[in-house]
mmCIF file of N, CA and C in Angstrom:
data_model
loop_
_atom_site.group_PDB
_atom_site.id
_atom_site.type_symbol
_atom_site.label_atom_id
_atom_site.label_comp_id
_atom_site.label_asym_id
_atom_site.label_seq_id
_atom_site.Cartn_x
_atom_site.Cartn_y
_atom_site.Cartn_z
ATOM 1 N N MET A 487 4.524 -21.843 12.043
ATOM 2 C CA MET A 487 4.299 -20.877 10.784
ATOM 3 C C MET A 487 3.023 -21.206 10.111
ATOM 4 N N SER A 488 2.212 -20.401 9.644
ATOM 5 C CA SER A 488 1.251 -20.009 8.789
ATOM 6 C C SER A 488 1.455 -20.108 7.222
ATOM 7 N N ALA A 489 0.515 -20.854 6.642
ATOM 8 C CA ALA A 489 1.042 -20.727 5.291
ATOM 9 C C ALA A 489 0.367 -19.563 4.793
ATOM 10 N N PRO A 490 0.788 -18.735 3.637
ATOM 11 C CA PRO A 490 0.019 -17.757 3.074
ATOM 12 C C PRO A 490 -1.495 -18.095 2.829
ATOM 13 N N ARG A 491 -2.189 -16.852 3.283
ATOM 14 C CA ARG A 491 -3.565 -17.051 3.128
ATOM 15 C C ARG A 491 -3.994 -15.713 2.322
ATOM 16 N N THR A 492 -4.976 -16.067 0.879
ATOM 17 C CA THR A 492 -5.269 -14.967 0.036
ATOM 18 C C THR A 492 -6.705 -14.769 0.662
ATOM 19 N N LEU A 493 -6.971 -13.381 0.900
ATOM 20 C CA LEU A 493 -7.999 -12.727 1.012
ATOM 21 C C LEU A 493 -8.609 -11.802 0.114
ATOM 22 N N LYS A 494 -10.077 -11.705 -0.104
ATOM 23 C CA LYS A 494 -10.655 -11.019 -1.279
ATOM 24 C C LYS A 494 -11.507 -9.778 -0.733
ATOM 25 N N GLY A 495 -11.351 -8.747 -0.946
ATOM 26 C CA GLY A 495 -12.058 -7.449 -0.793
ATOM 27 C C GLY A 495 -12.754 -7.556 0.695
ATOM 28 N N SER A 496 -13.910 -7.781 1.034
ATOM 29 C CA SER A 496 -14.398 -7.758 2.180
ATOM 30 C C SER A 496 -14.046 -8.352 3.293
ATOM 31 N N GLN A 497 -13.422 -9.923 2.750
ATOM 32 C CA GLN A 497 -12.772 -10.743 3.448
ATOM 33 C C GLN A 497 -11.649 -10.218 4.326
ATOM 34 N N LEU A 498 -11.160 -8.984 3.924
ATOM 35 C CA LEU A 498 -9.792 -8.556 4.658
ATOM 36 C C LEU A 498 -10.363 -8.152 6.039
ATOM 37 N N ASP A 499 -11.025 -8.857 6.955
ATOM 38 C CA ASP A 499 -11.292 -8.774 8.134
ATOM 39 C C ASP A 499 -10.291 -9.124 9.055
ATOM 40 N N PRO A 500 -9.725 -8.102 9.782
ATOM 41 C CA PRO A 500 -8.381 -8.501 10.482
ATOM 42 C C PRO A 500 -8.735 -9.466 11.795
ATOM 43 N N ASN A 501 -9.969 -9.631 12.099
ATOM 44 C CA ASN A 501 -10.365 -10.447 13.282
ATOM 45 C C ASN A 501 -10.181 -11.909 12.720
ATOM 46 N N SER A 502 -10.122 -12.169 11.258
ATOM 47 C CA SER A 502 -9.885 -13.599 10.962
ATOM 48 C C SER A 502 -8.476 -13.805 10.740
ATOM 49 N N VAL A 503 -7.635 -13.046 10.744
ATOM 50 C CA VAL A 503 -6.488 -13.013 10.813
ATOM 51 C C VAL A 503 -5.750 -13.073 12.030
ATOM 52 N N ASP A 504 -6.107 -12.288 13.113
ATOM 53 C CA ASP A 504 -5.529 -12.306 14.455
ATOM 54 C C ASP A 504 -6.112 -13.647 15.322
ATOM 55 N N VAL A 505 -5.159 -14.438 14.959
ATOM 56 C CA VAL A 505 -5.547 -16.017 15.758
ATOM 57 C C VAL A 505 -4.621 -16.017 17.152
ATOM 58 N N ASN A 506 -3.781 -15.152 17.059
ATOM 59 C CA ASN A 506 -2.860 -15.104 18.869
ATOM 60 C C ASN A 506 -2.074 -13.740 18.533
ATOM 61 N N ASN A 507 -1.707 -13.489 19.810
ATOM 62 C CA ASN A 507 -1.056 -12.150 19.971
ATOM 63 C C ASN A 507 0.154 -11.764 19.146
ATOM 64 N N THR A 508 0.801 -12.601 18.640
ATOM 65 C CA THR A 508 1.750 -12.179 17.761
ATOM 66 C C THR A 508 1.439 -11.642 16.512
ATOM 67 N N ALA A 509 0.051 -11.936 16.302
ATOM 68 C CA ALA A 509 -0.355 -11.559 14.738
ATOM 69 C C ALA A 509 -1.171 -10.210 14.863
ATOM 70 N N LYS A 510 -1.375 -9.558 16.278
ATOM 71 C CA LYS A 510 -1.978 -8.501 16.367
ATOM 72 C C LYS A 510 -1.314 -7.121 15.657
ATOM 73 N N GLN A 511 -0.225 -7.024 15.553
ATOM 74 C CA GLN A 511 0.507 -6.176 14.501
ATOM 75 C C GLN A 511 0.114 -5.930 13.324
ATOM 76 N N LEU A 512 0.196 -7.430 12.585
ATOM 77 C CA LEU A 512 -0.181 -7.453 11.446
ATOM 78 C C LEU A 512 -1.647 -7.320 11.331
ATOM 79 N N SER A 513 -2.907 -7.773 12.029
ATOM 80 C CA SER A 513 -4.002 -7.475 11.941
ATOM 81 C C SER A 513 -4.313 -6.090 11.923
ATOM 82 N N ASN A 514 -3.473 -5.014 12.764
ATOM 83 C CA ASN A 514 -3.693 -3.487 12.850
ATOM 84 C C ASN A 514 -3.145 -3.220 11.776
ATOM 85 N N ARG A 515 -2.535 -3.850 10.913
ATOM 86 C CA ARG A 515 -1.837 -3.103 9.632
ATOM 87 C C ARG A 515 -2.669 -3.419 8.652
ATOM 88 N N VAL A 516 -3.250 -4.604 8.508
ATOM 89 C CA VAL A 516 -4.472 -5.028 7.365
ATOM 90 C C VAL A 516 -5.567 -4.146 7.700
ATOM 91 N N ARG A 517 -5.994 -4.022 8.837
ATOM 92 C CA ARG A 517 -7.259 -2.937 9.249
ATOM 93 C C ARG A 517 -6.910 -1.363 8.670
ATOM 94 N N HIS A 518 -5.678 -0.984 8.985
ATOM 95 C CA HIS A 518 -5.401 0.238 8.526
ATOM 96 C C HIS A 518 -5.149 0.435 7.087
ATOM 97 N N HIS A 519 -4.898 -0.521 6.359
ATOM 98 C CA HIS A 519 -4.781 -0.635 4.832
ATOM 99 C C HIS A 519 -6.103 -0.783 4.177
ATOM 100 N N ALA A 520 -6.748 -1.664 4.615
ATOM 101 C CA ALA A 520 -8.331 -1.747 4.054
ATOM 102 C C ALA A 520 -9.077 -0.579 4.426
ATOM 103 N N GLY A 521 -8.973 -0.024 5.477
ATOM 104 C CA GLY A 521 -9.409 1.262 5.746
ATOM 105 C C GLY A 521 -9.257 2.336 4.741
ATOM 106 N N SER A 522 -7.661 2.488 4.367
ATOM 107 C CA SER A 522 -7.563 3.469 3.251
ATOM 108 C C SER A 522 -7.990 3.289 2.193
ATOM 109 N N ILE A 523 -7.877 1.886 1.863
ATOM 110 C CA ILE A 523 -8.662 1.394 0.407
ATOM 111 C C ILE A 523 -10.191 1.842 0.119
ATOM 112 N N ASP A 524 -10.835 1.458 1.428
ATOM 113 C CA ASP A 524 -12.342 1.642 1.417
ATOM 114 C C ASP A 524 -12.630 3.226 1.677
ATOM 115 N N ALA A 525 -11.758 3.951 2.267
ATOM 116 C CA ALA A 525 -12.042 5.613 2.130
ATOM 117 C C ALA A 525 -12.053 6.124 0.850
ATOM 118 N N ALA A 526 -11.229 5.607 0.079
ATOM 119 C CA ALA A 526 -11.033 6.035 -1.287
ATOM 120 C C ALA A 526 -12.169 6.075 -2.131
ATOM 121 N N MET A 527 -12.696 7.244 -2.734
ATOM 122 C CA MET A 527 -13.689 7.400 -3.634
ATOM 123 C C MET A 527 -13.559 6.760 -4.957
ATOM 124 N N ASN A 528 -12.299 6.327 -5.576
ATOM 125 C CA ASN A 528 -12.412 5.988 -6.755
ATOM 126 C C ASN A 528 -11.788 4.531 -6.740
ATOM 127 N N LEU A 529 -11.962 3.769 -5.403
ATOM 128 C CA LEU A 529 -11.402 2.471 -5.205
ATOM 129 C C LEU A 529 -12.412 1.592 -4.850
ATOM 130 N N ASP A 530 -12.488 0.294 -4.907
ATOM 131 C CA ASP A 530 -13.489 -0.572 -4.647
ATOM 132 C C ASP A 530 -12.955 -1.873 -3.804
ATOM 133 N N ILE A 531 -12.989 -1.868 -2.327
ATOM 134 C CA ILE A 531 -12.192 -2.691 -1.817
ATOM 135 C C ILE A 531 -12.593 -4.243 -2.230
ATOM 136 N N GLU A 532 -13.649 -4.697 -2.823
ATOM 137 C CA GLU A 532 -13.775 -5.746 -3.802
ATOM 138 C C GLU A 532 -12.618 -5.886 -4.554
ATOM 139 N N ASP A 533 -12.205 -5.228 -5.023
ATOM 140 C CA ASP A 533 -11.111 -5.324 -6.393
ATOM 141 C C ASP A 533 -9.797 -5.507 -5.876
ATOM 142 N N PHE A 534 -9.411 -5.731 -4.351
ATOM 143 C CA PHE A 534 -8.201 -6.072 -3.759
ATOM 144 C C PHE A 534 -8.115 -7.550 -3.298
ATOM 145 N N THR A 535 -6.887 -7.960 -3.277
ATOM 146 C CA THR A 535 -6.835 -9.370 -2.366
ATOM 147 C C THR A 535 -5.365 -8.993 -1.553
ATOM 148 N N CYS A 536 -5.332 -9.849 -0.893
ATOM 149 C CA CYS A 536 -4.004 -9.712 0.569
ATOM 150 C C CYS A 536 -3.516 -11.012 0.728
ATOM 151 N N ARG A 537 -2.566 -11.197 0.543
ATOM 152 C CA ARG A 537 -1.795 -12.638 0.953
ATOM 153 C C ARG A 537 -1.171 -12.508 2.184
ATOM 154 N N LEU A 538 -1.224 -13.026 3.346
ATOM 155 C CA LEU A 538 -0.614 -12.930 4.552
ATOM 156 C C LEU A 538 0.371 -13.951 4.786
ATOM 157 N N LEU A 539 1.365 -13.772 5.444
ATOM 158 C CA LEU A 539 2.420 -14.751 5.848
ATOM 159 C C LEU A 539 2.936 -14.244 7.553
ATOM 160 N N THR A 540 2.619 -15.022 8.236
ATOM 161 C CA THR A 540 3.123 -14.401 9.610
ATOM 162 C C THR A 540 4.557 -15.325 9.752
ATOM 163 N N LEU A 541 5.435 -14.257 10.287
ATOM 164 C CA LEU A 541 6.769 -14.814 10.542
ATOM 165 C C LEU A 541 7.253 -14.460 11.909
ATOM 166 N N SER A 542 8.209 -14.508 12.402
ATOM 167 C CA SER A 542 9.097 -14.033 13.711
ATOM 168 C C SER A 542 9.133 -12.689 12.952
ATOM 169 N N PHE A 543 9.226 -12.025 14.404
ATOM 170 C CA PHE A 543 9.822 -10.455 14.195
ATOM 171 C C PHE A 543 11.089 -10.226 13.483
ATOM 172 N N ILE A 544 11.934 -11.088 13.924
ATOM 173 C CA ILE A 544 13.080 -10.964 13.297
ATOM 174 C C ILE A 544 13.215 -11.128 11.800
ATOM 175 N N TRP A 545 12.284 -12.012 11.083
ATOM 176 C CA TRP A 545 12.253 -12.079 9.715
ATOM 177 C C TRP A 545 11.627 -11.253 9.025
ATOM 178 N N ALA A 546 10.316 -10.976 9.583
ATOM 179 C CA ALA A 546 9.449 -9.823 8.727
ATOM 180 C C ALA A 546 10.011 -8.671 8.073
ATOM 181 N N PRO A 547 10.652 -7.959 8.642
ATOM 182 C CA PRO A 547 11.286 -6.624 8.168
ATOM 183 C C PRO A 547 12.288 -7.205 6.774
ATOM 184 N N VAL A 548 12.961 -8.277 6.959
ATOM 185 C CA VAL A 548 13.608 -8.786 6.013
ATOM 186 C C VAL A 548 13.000 -9.253 4.535
ATOM 187 N N ALA A 549 11.669 -9.817 4.952
ATOM 188 C CA ALA A 549 10.953 -10.497 3.901
ATOM 189 C C ALA A 549 10.438 -9.473 3.020
ATOM 190 N N GLU A 550 9.710 -8.270 3.869
ATOM 191 C CA GLU A 550 9.209 -7.220 3.450
ATOM 192 C C GLU A 550 10.089 -6.401 2.241
ATOM 193 N N SER A 551 11.274 -6.182 2.919
ATOM 194 C CA SER A 551 12.167 -5.556 2.119
ATOM 195 C C SER A 551 12.535 -6.031 0.928
ATOM 196 N N ALA A 552 12.786 -7.217 0.920
ATOM 197 C CA ALA A 552 13.318 -8.425 -0.328
ATOM 198 C C ALA A 552 11.994 -8.043 -1.136
ATOM 199 N N MET A 553 10.840 -8.409 -0.818
ATOM 200 C CA MET A 553 9.871 -8.241 -1.903
ATOM 201 C C MET A 553 9.647 -6.658 -2.451
ATOM 202 N N ILE A 554 9.745 -5.659 -1.684
ATOM 203 C CA ILE A 554 9.696 -4.598 -2.241
ATOM 204 C C ILE A 554 10.833 -4.197 -3.256
ATOM 205 N N ALA A 555 12.082 -4.589 -2.904
ATOM 206 C CA ALA A 555 13.148 -4.480 -3.734
ATOM 207 C C ALA A 555 12.949 -5.592 -5.138
ATOM 208 N N ARG A 556 12.531 -6.726 -4.854
ATOM 209 C CA ARG A 556 12.118 -7.485 -6.133
ATOM 210 C C ARG A 556 11.061 -6.966 -7.156
ATOM 211 N N TYR A 557 9.974 -6.590 -6.619
ATOM 212 C CA TYR A 557 8.833 -6.299 -7.024
ATOM 213 C C TYR A 557 8.411 -4.862 -7.440
ATOM 214 N N GLU A 558 9.345 -4.010 -6.527
ATOM 215 C CA GLU A 558 9.243 -2.183 -6.804
ATOM 216 C C GLU A 558 7.808 -2.063 -6.829
ATOM 217 N N PRO A 559 6.885 -2.214 -5.668
ATOM 218 C CA PRO A 559 5.208 -1.888 -5.804
ATOM 219 C C PRO A 559 5.289 -0.541 -6.117
ATOM 220 N N ILE A 560 4.642 0.060 -6.825
ATOM 221 C CA ILE A 560 4.268 1.518 -7.208
ATOM 222 C C ILE A 560 4.020 2.493 -5.969
ATOM 223 N N TRP A 561 3.136 1.805 -5.135
ATOM 224 C CA TRP A 561 2.938 2.591 -3.930
ATOM 225 C C TRP A 561 4.102 2.648 -2.850
ATOM 226 N N ASN A 562 5.223 1.901 -3.300
ATOM 227 C CA ASN A 562 6.512 2.223 -2.315
ATOM 228 C C ASN A 562 7.354 3.043 -3.018
ATOM 229 N N SER A 563 7.276 3.098 -4.187
ATOM 230 C CA SER A 563 8.200 3.772 -5.015
ATOM 231 C C SER A 563 7.905 5.081 -5.587
ATOM 232 N N TYR A 564 6.604 5.342 -5.730
ATOM 233 C CA TYR A 564 6.227 6.549 -6.487
ATOM 234 C C TYR A 564 4.924 7.443 -5.899
ATOM 235 N N ILE A 565 3.757 6.297 -5.739
ATOM 236 C CA ILE A 565 2.671 7.163 -5.150
ATOM 237 C C ILE A 565 2.536 6.517 -3.776
ATOM 238 N N THR A 566 3.514 7.255 -3.262
ATOM 239 C CA THR A 566 3.542 7.185 -1.647
ATOM 240 C C THR A 566 2.534 7.847 -1.027
ATOM 241 N N GLY A 567 2.290 7.404 0.356
ATOM 242 C CA GLY A 567 1.462 7.931 1.296
ATOM 243 C C GLY A 567 0.420 6.848 1.608
ATOM 244 N N PHE A 568 0.338 5.799 1.269
ATOM 245 C CA PHE A 568 -0.713 4.738 1.094
ATOM 246 C C PHE A 568 -0.826 4.379 2.911
ATOM 247 N N GLY A 569 0.298 4.045 3.534
ATOM 248 C CA GLY A 569 0.210 3.546 4.772
ATOM 249 C C GLY A 569 0.258 4.937 5.801
ATOM 250 N N ASN A 570 0.004 6.118 5.473
ATOM 251 C CA ASN A 570 0.530 7.337 6.373
ATOM 252 C C ASN A 570 -0.846 7.534 7.305
ATOM 253 N N HIS A 571 -0.530 7.899 8.261
ATOM 254 C CA HIS A 571 -1.629 7.995 9.362
ATOM 255 C C HIS A 571 -1.720 9.677 9.277
ATOM 256 N N THR A 572 -3.164 9.848 9.599
ATOM 257 C CA THR A 572 -3.437 11.284 9.611
ATOM 258 C C THR A 572 -2.121 12.425 10.298
ATOM 259 N N GLN A 573 -2.183 13.712 9.741
ATOM 260 C CA GLN A 573 -0.933 14.331 10.271
ATOM 261 C C GLN A 573 -1.651 15.004 11.581
ATOM 262 N N GLY A 574 -0.310 15.331 12.403
ATOM 263 C CA GLY A 574 -0.596 15.742 13.746
ATOM 264 C C GLY A 574 -0.946 17.359 13.473
ATOM 265 N N ILE A 575 -1.659 18.175 14.319
ATOM 266 C CA ILE A 575 -1.685 19.553 14.561
ATOM 267 C C ILE A 575 -0.142 20.262 14.339
ATOM 268 N N GLY A 576 -0.636 21.412 13.476
ATOM 269 C CA GLY A 576 0.597 22.001 12.936
ATOM 270 C C GLY A 576 1.409 21.427 11.777
ATOM 271 N N ARG A 577 1.066 20.257 11.180
ATOM 272 C CA ARG A 577 1.459 19.791 10.034
ATOM 273 C C ARG A 577 0.810 19.889 8.748
ATOM 274 N N ALA A 578 -0.480 20.816 9.195
ATOM 275 C CA ALA A 578 -1.377 20.802 7.866
ATOM 276 C C ALA A 578 -0.954 21.671 6.781
ATOM 277 N N GLU A 579 0.357 22.443 7.000
ATOM 278 C CA GLU A 579 0.947 23.357 5.739
ATOM 279 C C GLU A 579 1.883 22.448 4.774
ATOM 280 N N GLY A 580 1.992 20.800 5.016
ATOM 281 C CA GLY A 580 2.471 20.085 4.641
ATOM 282 C C GLY A 580 1.827 19.591 2.949
ATOM 283 N N LYS A 581 2.470 18.857 2.269
ATOM 284 C CA LYS A 581 1.814 18.644 1.016
ATOM 285 C C LYS A 581 1.161 17.445 1.263
ATOM 286 N N GLN A 582 0.042 17.375 0.749
ATOM 287 C CA GLN A 582 -0.997 16.074 0.632
ATOM 288 C C GLN A 582 -0.125 15.147 -0.254
ATOM 289 N N THR A 583 -0.560 13.905 0.494
ATOM 290 C CA THR A 583 0.337 12.558 -0.157
ATOM 291 C C THR A 583 0.097 12.491 -1.569
ATOM 292 N N ARG A 584 0.935 11.585 -2.341
ATOM 293 C CA ARG A 584 0.448 11.561 -3.792
ATOM 294 C C ARG A 584 -0.716 10.396 -3.848
ATOM 295 N N TRP A 585 -0.453 9.521 -2.818
ATOM 296 C CA TRP A 585 -2.235 8.745 -2.733
ATOM 297 C C TRP A 585 -3.202 9.215 -2.499
ATOM 298 N N ASP A 586 -3.058 10.323 -1.668
ATOM 299 C CA ASP A 586 -4.272 10.898 -1.185
ATOM 300 C C ASP A 586 -4.840 11.868 -2.658
ATOM 301 N N THR A 587 -3.772 12.642 -3.421
ATOM 302 C CA THR A 587 -4.187 13.166 -4.669
ATOM 303 C C THR A 587 -4.726 11.913 -5.545
ATOM 304 N N LEU A 588 -4.045 11.142 -5.869
ATOM 305 C CA LEU A 588 -4.669 9.927 -6.582
ATOM 306 C C LEU A 588 -6.071 9.312 -6.311
ATOM 307 N N HIS A 589 -6.148 8.881 -5.100
ATOM 308 C CA HIS A 589 -7.417 8.171 -4.249
ATOM 309 C C HIS A 589 -7.808 9.474 -3.304
ATOM 310 N N PRO A 590 -8.429 10.649 -3.529
ATOM 311 C CA PRO A 590 -9.197 10.937 -2.414
ATOM 312 C C PRO A 590 -10.336 10.463 -1.819
ATOM 313 N N GLY A 591 -10.278 10.839 -0.671
ATOM 314 C CA GLY A 591 -11.479 10.100 0.164
ATOM 315 C C GLY A 591 -11.069 10.228 1.773
ATOM 316 N N ARG A 592 -9.762 9.690 2.059
ATOM 317 C CA ARG A 592 -9.417 9.873 3.309
ATOM 318 C C ARG A 592 -9.326 11.234 4.058
ATOM 319 N N VAL A 593 -9.685 11.479 5.303
ATOM 320 C CA VAL A 593 -9.832 12.760 5.928
ATOM 321 C C VAL A 593 -8.038 12.907 6.335
ATOM 322 N N MET A 594 -7.390 13.646 5.400
ATOM 323 C CA MET A 594 -5.813 14.141 5.620
ATOM 324 C C MET A 594 -5.663 15.379 5.667
ATOM 325 N N ASN A 595 -4.847 15.830 6.618
ATOM 326 C CA ASN A 595 -4.363 17.338 6.415
ATOM 327 C C ASN A 595 -3.473 17.302 5.383
ATOM 328 N N GLY A 596 -3.067 18.817 4.885
ATOM 329 C CA GLY A 596 -2.043 18.820 4.059
ATOM 330 C C GLY A 596 -2.729 19.815 2.860
ATOM 331 N N GLN A 597 -1.673 20.516 1.968
ATOM 332 C CA GLN A 597 -1.867 21.213 0.981
ATOM 333 C C GLN A 597 -2.238 20.523 -0.115
ATOM 334 N N PRO A 598 -2.941 21.028 -1.461
ATOM 335 C CA PRO A 598 -2.919 20.101 -2.315
ATOM 336 C C PRO A 598 -1.401 19.922 -3.027
ATOM 337 N N ASN A 599 -1.209 18.689 -3.442
ATOM 338 C CA ASN A 599 0.257 18.359 -3.913
ATOM 339 C C ASN A 599 0.227 19.118 -5.399
ATOM 340 N N THR A 600 1.667 19.536 -5.439
ATOM 341 C CA THR A 600 1.961 20.228 -6.721
ATOM 342 C C THR A 600 1.837 19.353 -7.987
ATOM 343 N N LEU A 601 1.515 18.177 -7.858
ATOM 344 C CA LEU A 601 0.955 17.309 -9.328
ATOM 345 C C LEU A 601 -0.230 16.905 -8.994
ATOM 346 N N THR A 602 -1.083 16.951 -10.363
ATOM 347 C CA THR A 602 -2.241 16.514 -10.139
ATOM 348 C C THR A 602 -2.437 15.035 -10.592
ATOM 349 N N ALA A 603 -3.596 14.377 -10.267
ATOM 350 C CA ALA A 603 -3.811 13.218 -10.323
ATOM 351 C C ALA A 603 -3.805 12.498 -11.964
ATOM 352 N N ASP A 604 -3.870 13.420 -12.786
ATOM 353 C CA ASP A 604 -3.608 13.127 -14.102
ATOM 354 C C ASP A 604 -2.096 13.022 -14.481
ATOM 355 N N GLN A 605 -1.359 13.954 -13.858
ATOM 356 C CA GLN A 605 -0.082 14.058 -13.959
ATOM 357 C C GLN A 605 0.722 12.690 -13.216
ATOM 358 N N LEU A 606 0.117 12.500 -12.037
ATOM 359 C CA LEU A 606 0.644 11.177 -11.255
ATOM 360 C C LEU A 606 0.368 9.936 -11.888
ATOM 361 N N ILE A 607 -0.850 9.841 -12.608
ATOM 362 C CA ILE A 607 -1.187 8.653 -13.413
ATOM 363 C C ILE A 607 -0.047 8.405 -14.613
ATOM 364 N N GLU A 608 0.044 9.558 -15.364
ATOM 365 C CA GLU A 608 1.024 9.478 -16.213
ATOM 366 C C GLU A 608 2.388 8.922 -15.894
ATOM 367 N N GLU A 609 2.869 9.807 -14.738
ATOM 368 C CA GLU A 609 4.253 9.280 -14.383
ATOM 369 C C GLU A 609 3.982 7.688 -13.837
ATOM 370 N N ALA A 610 3.228 7.475 -13.207
ATOM 371 C CA ALA A 610 3.387 6.096 -12.688
ATOM 372 C C ALA A 610 3.281 5.159 -13.619
ATOM 373 N N GLU A 611 2.501 5.301 -14.812
ATOM 374 C CA GLU A 611 2.451 4.105 -15.841
ATOM 375 C C GLU A 611 3.901 4.092 -16.550
ATOM 376 N N SER A 612 4.616 5.344 -16.666
ATOM 377 C CA SER A 612 5.977 5.245 -17.209
ATOM 378 C C SER A 612 6.866 4.386 -16.389
ATOM 379 N N ARG A 613 6.464 4.680 -15.249
ATOM 380 C CA ARG A 613 7.442 3.816 -14.042
ATOM 381 C C ARG A 613 7.140 2.277 -14.094
ATOM 382 N N LEU A 614 5.834 2.132 -14.362
ATOM 383 C CA LEU A 614 5.546 0.676 -14.289
ATOM 384 C C LEU A 614 5.959 -0.082 -15.392
ATOM 385 N N GLU A 615 5.999 0.754 -16.451
ATOM 386 C CA GLU A 615 6.655 0.133 -17.808
ATOM 387 C C GLU A 615 7.846 0.018 -17.676
ATOM 388 N N GLU A 616 8.741 0.750 -17.047
ATOM 389 C CA GLU A 616 10.139 0.681 -16.601
ATOM 390 C C GLU A 616 10.463 -0.501 -15.855
ATOM 391 N N VAL A 617 9.673 -0.727 -14.993
ATOM 392 C CA VAL A 617 10.069 -1.746 -14.056
ATOM 393 C C VAL A 617 9.603 -3.223 -14.576
ATOM 394 N N TYR A 618 8.517 -3.211 -15.606
ATOM 395 C CA TYR A 618 8.236 -4.150 -16.323
ATOM 396 C C TYR A 618 9.362 -4.526 -17.354
ATOM 397 N N GLN A 619 9.803 -3.722 -17.973
ATOM 398 C CA GLN A 619 10.695 -3.996 -19.058
ATOM 399 C C GLN A 619 12.055 -4.456 -18.197
ATOM 400 N N ARG A 620 12.328 -4.029 -17.144
ATOM 401 C CA ARG A 620 13.478 -4.191 -16.462
ATOM 402 C C ARG A 620 13.448 -5.671 -15.660
ATOM 403 N N THR A 621 12.285 -6.090 -15.140
ATOM 404 C CA THR A 621 11.921 -7.215 -14.685
ATOM 405 C C THR A 621 11.897 -8.241 -15.228
ATOM 406 N N PHE A 622 10.974 -8.338 -16.522
ATOM 407 C CA PHE A 622 10.728 -9.482 -17.242
ATOM 408 C C PHE A 622 11.424 -9.353 -18.633
ATOM 409 N N ARG A 623 12.419 -8.167 -18.934
ATOM 410 C CA ARG A 623 13.069 -8.157 -20.073
ATOM 411 C C ARG A 623 12.427 -8.557 -21.345
ATOM 412 N N VAL A 624 11.228 -8.045 -21.968
ATOM 413 C CA VAL A 624 10.480 -8.199 -22.840
ATOM 414 C C VAL A 624 10.917 -7.362 -24.030
#
């Protein structure tokens, strides 16, 4: 097993992570996520870090689910759509994801979201405060 590795901004090069075939799926996921961040007009890839821990395919979903349940990242609970792929033909009538409303730039199909970016920010801040209070009991 590999130890966690922290990468910063442009260091999110999947080729530096893809040390063997078992890491290929992780490498592709990092590449996709880095592309989503880089495409956003209001984000800078240099502001992001990424910690990687390669696990057996049996344990990876368990670890991911446990971390999501523990830390409740806003992109998994409210600002959804970060990991989405471009929608296929015939689905353009669906709503744009919250991620793409808040961070425009990716080429995605979809009608404008019913919530504005300002409304999403206000609700996300409220949810983050709730999670913080619940997690750290301030």
